[in-house]
Short mmCIF file of C-alpha atoms and ligand atoms in Angstrom, two decimals:
data_model
loop_
_atom_site.label_atom_id
_atom_site.label_comp_id
_atom_site.label_asym_id
_atom_site.label_seq_id
_atom_site.Cartn_x
_atom_site.Cartn_y
_atom_site.Cartn_z
CA MET A 25 5.05 2.88 -53.97
CA SER A 26 7.45 2.89 -56.81
CA ARG A 27 8.41 6.23 -58.26
CA THR A 28 7.83 7.96 -61.53
CA ALA A 29 9.76 9.69 -64.14
CA ILE A 30 9.34 12.04 -67.27
CA VAL A 31 12.35 11.64 -69.72
CA THR A 32 12.21 14.18 -72.45
CA GLY A 33 13.42 13.28 -76.04
CA ALA A 34 13.48 9.29 -75.54
CA SER A 35 11.71 8.06 -78.01
CA ARG A 36 15.63 7.15 -79.77
CA GLY A 37 19.06 7.04 -78.47
CA ILE A 38 20.27 8.38 -75.09
CA GLY A 39 16.29 9.08 -74.07
CA LEU A 40 15.27 5.85 -75.09
CA ALA A 41 18.53 3.96 -73.10
CA ILE A 42 17.62 6.06 -70.08
CA ALA A 43 14.26 5.24 -69.99
CA GLN A 44 14.70 1.77 -70.27
CA SER A 45 17.41 1.97 -67.12
CA LEU A 46 14.73 3.55 -65.03
CA ALA A 47 12.59 1.23 -65.83
CA ALA A 48 14.39 -1.54 -65.22
CA GLY A 49 15.20 -0.24 -61.29
CA GLY A 50 11.18 -0.33 -61.83
CA VAL A 51 10.32 3.40 -61.98
CA ASN A 52 6.62 4.04 -63.94
CA VAL A 53 8.48 5.90 -66.66
CA VAL A 54 6.80 8.83 -69.23
CA LEU A 55 8.67 8.79 -72.73
CA THR A 56 8.05 12.03 -74.50
CA ALA A 57 9.02 12.57 -78.62
CA ARG A 58 7.33 15.33 -80.45
CA LYS A 59 4.80 13.29 -82.14
CA GLN A 60 2.70 10.94 -79.98
CA GLU A 61 3.36 7.80 -81.92
CA SER A 62 7.18 7.85 -81.74
CA ALA A 63 7.00 8.46 -77.87
CA GLU A 64 4.30 5.42 -77.61
CA ALA A 65 6.04 3.42 -80.12
CA ALA A 66 9.48 4.00 -77.76
CA ALA A 67 6.71 3.14 -75.42
CA ALA A 68 6.89 -0.13 -76.04
CA GLN A 69 10.28 -0.70 -76.18
CA VAL A 70 10.60 -0.51 -72.35
CA LYS A 71 9.79 -3.19 -69.76
CA GLY A 72 7.12 -2.46 -66.94
CA THR A 73 4.66 0.03 -66.81
CA ALA A 74 6.51 2.50 -69.56
CA VAL A 75 3.76 5.00 -71.70
CA GLY A 76 4.18 7.36 -74.60
CA TYR A 77 3.62 11.20 -74.52
CA GLY A 78 3.73 13.62 -77.42
CA ALA A 79 5.00 16.71 -76.24
CA HIS A 80 7.28 19.74 -78.03
CA VAL A 81 9.58 19.98 -75.23
CA ALA A 82 9.72 23.86 -75.86
CA ASP A 83 5.86 23.68 -75.75
CA GLU A 84 4.95 24.94 -72.46
CA GLU A 85 1.20 23.40 -72.52
CA ALA A 86 2.17 20.61 -74.21
CA ALA A 87 4.86 20.60 -70.64
CA ARG A 88 2.06 21.49 -68.39
CA GLY A 89 0.14 18.58 -69.77
CA CYS A 90 2.37 15.90 -69.84
CA VAL A 91 3.33 16.68 -66.40
CA GLU A 92 -0.44 16.23 -65.23
CA PHE A 93 -0.35 13.37 -67.65
CA ALA A 94 2.47 11.71 -65.68
CA LEU A 95 0.59 12.39 -61.85
CA GLU A 96 -3.10 11.74 -63.06
CA ARG A 97 -1.64 8.46 -64.16
CA PHE A 98 0.97 7.25 -61.81
CA GLY A 99 0.34 9.41 -58.75
CA SER A 100 3.29 11.01 -58.21
CA LEU A 101 6.68 12.28 -60.38
CA ASP A 102 9.90 11.50 -58.33
CA ILE A 103 12.18 12.16 -61.33
CA LEU A 104 12.92 14.24 -64.33
CA VAL A 105 15.41 13.76 -67.00
CA ASN A 106 15.82 16.46 -69.20
CA ASN A 107 17.18 14.87 -72.39
CA ALA A 108 15.98 16.27 -75.46
CA GLY A 109 18.60 17.97 -77.57
CA THR A 110 19.20 19.52 -80.78
CA ASN A 111 21.77 20.77 -82.77
CA PRO A 112 20.85 22.83 -86.19
CA ALA A 113 23.90 24.59 -86.57
CA HIS A 114 27.51 23.23 -87.21
CA GLY A 115 30.20 25.66 -87.60
CA PRO A 116 32.32 28.13 -85.85
CA LEU A 117 30.16 30.14 -83.11
CA ILE A 118 30.76 33.85 -85.20
CA ASP A 119 28.56 31.95 -88.04
CA ILE A 120 25.50 31.70 -86.11
CA ASP A 121 22.49 33.38 -87.20
CA GLN A 122 19.57 34.61 -85.02
CA PRO A 123 16.75 32.18 -85.51
CA ARG A 124 19.23 28.79 -85.57
CA PHE A 125 21.18 30.67 -82.28
CA ALA A 126 17.29 31.09 -80.36
CA LYS A 127 16.22 27.31 -81.32
CA THR A 128 19.58 25.61 -80.08
CA PHE A 129 18.81 27.68 -76.72
CA GLU A 130 14.94 27.45 -76.82
CA ILE A 131 15.31 23.38 -76.76
CA ASN A 132 18.57 22.90 -75.40
CA LEU A 133 18.79 25.64 -72.08
CA TRP A 134 14.83 27.22 -72.33
CA ALA A 135 13.04 23.69 -71.90
CA PRO A 136 15.07 22.07 -69.53
CA ILE A 137 14.51 24.75 -67.04
CA ARG A 138 10.65 25.46 -67.76
CA TRP A 139 10.21 21.52 -67.39
CA THR A 140 11.99 21.35 -63.90
CA ALA A 141 9.80 24.45 -62.31
CA LEU A 142 6.68 22.54 -64.13
CA ALA A 143 7.69 19.83 -62.17
CA VAL A 144 8.92 21.62 -58.87
CA GLN A 145 5.25 23.65 -59.21
CA HIS A 146 3.52 19.92 -59.37
CA TRP A 147 5.81 17.73 -57.78
CA MET A 148 8.25 17.72 -56.31
CA GLY A 149 8.46 21.03 -54.13
CA GLU A 150 6.21 19.62 -51.86
CA HIS A 151 7.32 15.67 -51.97
CA GLY A 152 10.72 16.00 -53.30
CA GLY A 153 12.41 14.67 -56.50
CA ALA A 154 15.67 14.50 -58.53
CA VAL A 155 16.81 16.24 -62.14
CA VAL A 156 19.11 15.00 -64.17
CA ASN A 157 20.34 17.22 -66.87
CA VAL A 158 21.04 15.94 -69.92
CA ALA A 159 24.42 18.13 -71.10
CA SER A 160 27.94 16.99 -73.15
CA VAL A 161 31.81 17.09 -72.69
CA GLY A 162 31.37 20.46 -75.16
CA GLY A 163 29.91 22.37 -72.64
CA ILE A 164 33.17 21.54 -70.70
CA ALA A 165 35.82 21.64 -73.23
CA PRO A 166 35.63 23.76 -76.37
CA GLY A 167 35.24 21.83 -79.97
CA ARG A 168 35.73 23.26 -83.04
CA ASP A 169 32.29 21.96 -85.35
CA LEU A 170 29.68 22.45 -82.17
CA GLY A 171 30.10 26.48 -81.22
CA VAL A 172 26.01 27.57 -80.08
CA TYR A 173 25.52 23.32 -79.68
CA ASN A 174 28.66 24.12 -77.11
CA ALA A 175 27.83 26.99 -75.10
CA THR A 176 23.91 25.66 -74.52
CA LYS A 177 25.95 23.15 -73.01
CA ALA A 178 27.82 24.92 -70.93
CA ALA A 179 25.30 27.17 -69.57
CA LEU A 180 23.26 24.25 -69.09
CA ILE A 181 25.56 22.99 -66.59
CA HIS A 182 25.60 26.51 -64.99
CA VAL A 183 22.21 25.94 -64.90
CA THR A 184 22.18 22.64 -62.89
CA LYS A 185 24.34 24.12 -60.21
CA GLN A 186 21.94 27.10 -59.74
CA LEU A 187 18.87 25.26 -59.65
CA ALA A 188 20.43 23.02 -57.08
CA LEU A 189 21.16 25.31 -55.27
CA GLU A 190 17.80 27.01 -55.47
CA LEU A 191 15.76 24.08 -54.92
CA ALA A 192 17.64 22.15 -51.99
CA PRO A 193 17.04 20.44 -49.97
CA LYS A 194 14.25 18.99 -51.41
CA VAL A 195 15.28 18.61 -54.83
CA ARG A 196 18.34 17.36 -56.32
CA VAL A 197 19.63 18.17 -59.15
CA ASN A 198 22.58 16.98 -61.29
CA SER A 199 23.57 16.45 -64.84
CA ILE A 200 26.11 14.48 -67.04
CA ALA A 201 28.41 15.35 -69.38
CA PRO A 202 28.97 12.74 -72.15
CA ALA A 203 31.28 12.63 -75.15
CA VAL A 204 30.08 11.36 -78.66
CA VAL A 205 27.78 8.34 -78.67
CA ARG A 206 26.57 6.12 -81.56
CA THR A 207 22.83 8.46 -81.64
CA ARG A 208 21.35 9.76 -84.67
CA LEU A 209 22.18 13.48 -83.50
CA ALA A 210 26.03 12.46 -83.30
CA GLU A 211 26.10 10.61 -86.57
CA GLY A 212 27.95 13.32 -88.78
CA LEU A 213 30.77 13.21 -85.22
CA TRP A 214 31.45 9.40 -85.37
CA ARG A 215 30.13 7.86 -89.07
CA ASP A 216 32.49 7.39 -91.32
CA HIS A 217 35.37 8.13 -88.96
CA GLU A 218 34.69 5.98 -86.32
CA GLU A 219 38.50 4.31 -86.19
CA GLN A 220 40.05 7.85 -85.83
CA LEU A 221 37.82 8.93 -83.44
CA THR A 222 38.48 5.07 -81.77
CA THR A 223 41.90 6.81 -80.78
CA VAL A 224 41.22 9.59 -79.42
CA TYR A 225 38.97 7.36 -76.62
CA PRO A 226 41.24 6.13 -73.87
CA LEU A 227 38.77 3.42 -73.15
CA GLY A 228 39.50 2.61 -76.89
CA ARG A 229 35.96 3.07 -78.21
CA ILE A 230 32.85 5.77 -78.32
CA GLY A 231 29.88 5.47 -76.36
CA GLU A 232 26.64 3.43 -76.54
CA PRO A 233 23.56 4.32 -75.16
CA GLU A 234 23.05 2.12 -73.02
CA ASP A 235 26.52 3.47 -71.50
CA ILE A 236 24.04 6.44 -70.30
CA GLY A 237 21.15 4.93 -69.13
CA PRO A 238 22.85 2.92 -65.52
CA ALA A 239 24.62 6.55 -64.89
CA VAL A 240 21.13 8.50 -65.17
CA ALA A 241 19.26 5.97 -63.05
CA PHE A 242 22.57 6.33 -60.47
CA LEU A 243 21.69 10.38 -59.75
CA ALA A 244 18.07 9.44 -60.05
CA SER A 245 18.00 7.21 -56.88
CA ASP A 246 18.48 7.48 -53.73
CA ALA A 247 21.96 6.21 -53.46
CA ALA A 248 22.93 9.30 -54.98
CA SER A 249 21.09 10.97 -52.11
CA TRP A 250 24.21 13.36 -50.94
CA ILE A 251 24.96 14.94 -54.41
CA THR A 252 23.64 17.44 -55.98
CA GLY A 253 24.34 20.37 -58.64
CA GLN A 254 26.97 18.18 -59.90
CA THR A 255 28.04 17.23 -63.36
CA LEU A 256 29.18 13.11 -64.01
CA VAL A 257 31.19 13.40 -66.84
CA LEU A 258 30.87 9.78 -69.14
CA ASP A 259 33.44 10.02 -72.09
CA GLY A 260 35.54 6.85 -72.05
CA GLY A 261 38.82 9.38 -70.49
CA ALA A 262 38.46 11.61 -73.66
CA LEU A 263 39.06 14.57 -71.53
CA LEU A 264 42.44 12.70 -69.98
CA ARG A 265 44.13 14.71 -72.74
CA ASP A 266 48.11 13.99 -72.77
CA VAL A 267 50.24 16.61 -73.02
N1 NAP B 7 24.91 11.80 -79.05
C1 NAP B 7 26.06 12.30 -78.69
O1 NAP B 7 27.15 11.97 -78.71
C2 NAP B 7 25.73 12.92 -77.34
C3 NAP B 7 26.87 13.64 -76.27
C4 NAP B 7 26.46 14.34 -75.39
C5 NAP B 7 25.28 14.80 -75.34
N2 NAP B 7 24.55 14.50 -76.20
C6 NAP B 7 22.53 15.12 -75.40
O2 NAP B 7 22.42 14.01 -75.48
C7 NAP B 7 20.57 14.00 -75.39
C8 NAP B 7 19.85 12.72 -76.40
O3 NAP B 7 20.81 13.14 -77.59
P1 NAP B 7 20.87 11.79 -78.99
O4 NAP B 7 22.15 11.70 -78.81
O5 NAP B 7 19.83 10.68 -77.90
O6 NAP B 7 20.04 12.05 -79.95
P2 NAP B 7 18.56 11.27 -81.07
O7 NAP B 7 19.11 9.94 -80.97
O8 NAP B 7 18.75 12.10 -82.16
O9 NAP B 7 17.25 11.40 -80.09
C9 NAP B 7 16.65 12.46 -80.03
C10 NAP B 7 15.84 13.29 -78.79
O10 NAP B 7 15.29 14.25 -78.91
C11 NAP B 7 14.05 14.17 -79.18
N3 NAP B 7 13.97 15.50 -79.74
C12 NAP B 7 14.22 16.35 -80.67
N4 NAP B 7 14.07 17.44 -80.60
C13 NAP B 7 12.87 17.29 -79.36
C14 NAP B 7 11.45 18.26 -79.49
N5 NAP B 7 11.73 19.81 -79.86
N6 NAP B 7 10.85 18.46 -78.35
C15 NAP B 7 10.65 16.45 -77.86
N7 NAP B 7 11.45 15.75 -78.60
C16 NAP B 7 12.42 16.47 -79.10
C17 NAP B 7 13.83 12.80 -80.50
O11 NAP B 7 12.18 12.64 -80.56
P3 NAP B 7 11.55 13.16 -82.03
O12 NAP B 7 12.88 13.49 -82.98
O13 NAP B 7 10.89 11.36 -81.81
O14 NAP B 7 10.52 13.88 -81.61
C18 NAP B 7 14.47 11.48 -79.88
O15 NAP B 7 13.86 11.12 -79.16
C19 NAP B 7 20.96 15.38 -76.02
O16 NAP B 7 20.64 16.73 -74.91
C20 NAP B 7 22.02 15.55 -76.93
O17 NAP B 7 22.55 16.82 -76.70
C21 NAP B 7 24.31 13.74 -76.90
#
């Protein structure tokens, strides 16, 4: 029987590319976005059986509805990709106000924990599965303008290890840590300074969403069946700082 995945935040960018890579491997994919029509429009760009489901990632009832929908539609939920993320606050950590602090942690950390819990309760706890969290290199090394965002991603990398330990051996939990990828979320980082930015990448370019999808498909596959609690850095060599 073919496997089924939910990819959160898949209407564009990295999430859409992940959905396309999973579908290319024969996986049934449920793509989520805040609006039903955006989720459906994205699913129409994915080959195979892909479908869209509108769900704000921090809405517990919507998350439950999406998990139940995946199970009713396809009969299993083998893969969860916690991809939806936000960055409402640029600047130093000490400038953050409480509402934006809370929003960033709710979307980037609370939601992956809740969606994982629902997937485990409804399917993976009994039948097994694989979870992949989309973190960031900012969760590994600090950066000047993304203080609170980086803190959520560092926490997500730790949560990946914590959940991997709690959920083994039935469920594997891994994460990826990309550097700058050409998407709308990261536009402020690459648009108008791409030439300069490229110089910090030993591999000579920033990332494209298509660089990310296959790595997530690998971590979600049986080829990674002895890998859990790990974070795969996808950064064109950017963390290989020349000191
Ligand atoms: N791009 C980078 O350089 C980079 C680097 C490292 C890590 N990341 C991480 O990669 C992930 C994807 O980001 P991206 O760069 O692909 O951004 P993007 O192109 O802006 O896409 C973000 C996606 O998340 C969805 N989304 C946003 N808020 C949501 C919410 N509250 N509920 C449900 N869906 C929501 C958006 O859909 P709608 O707007 O249609 O709802 C969209 O599909 C994020 O976790 C981000 O932190 C990105």
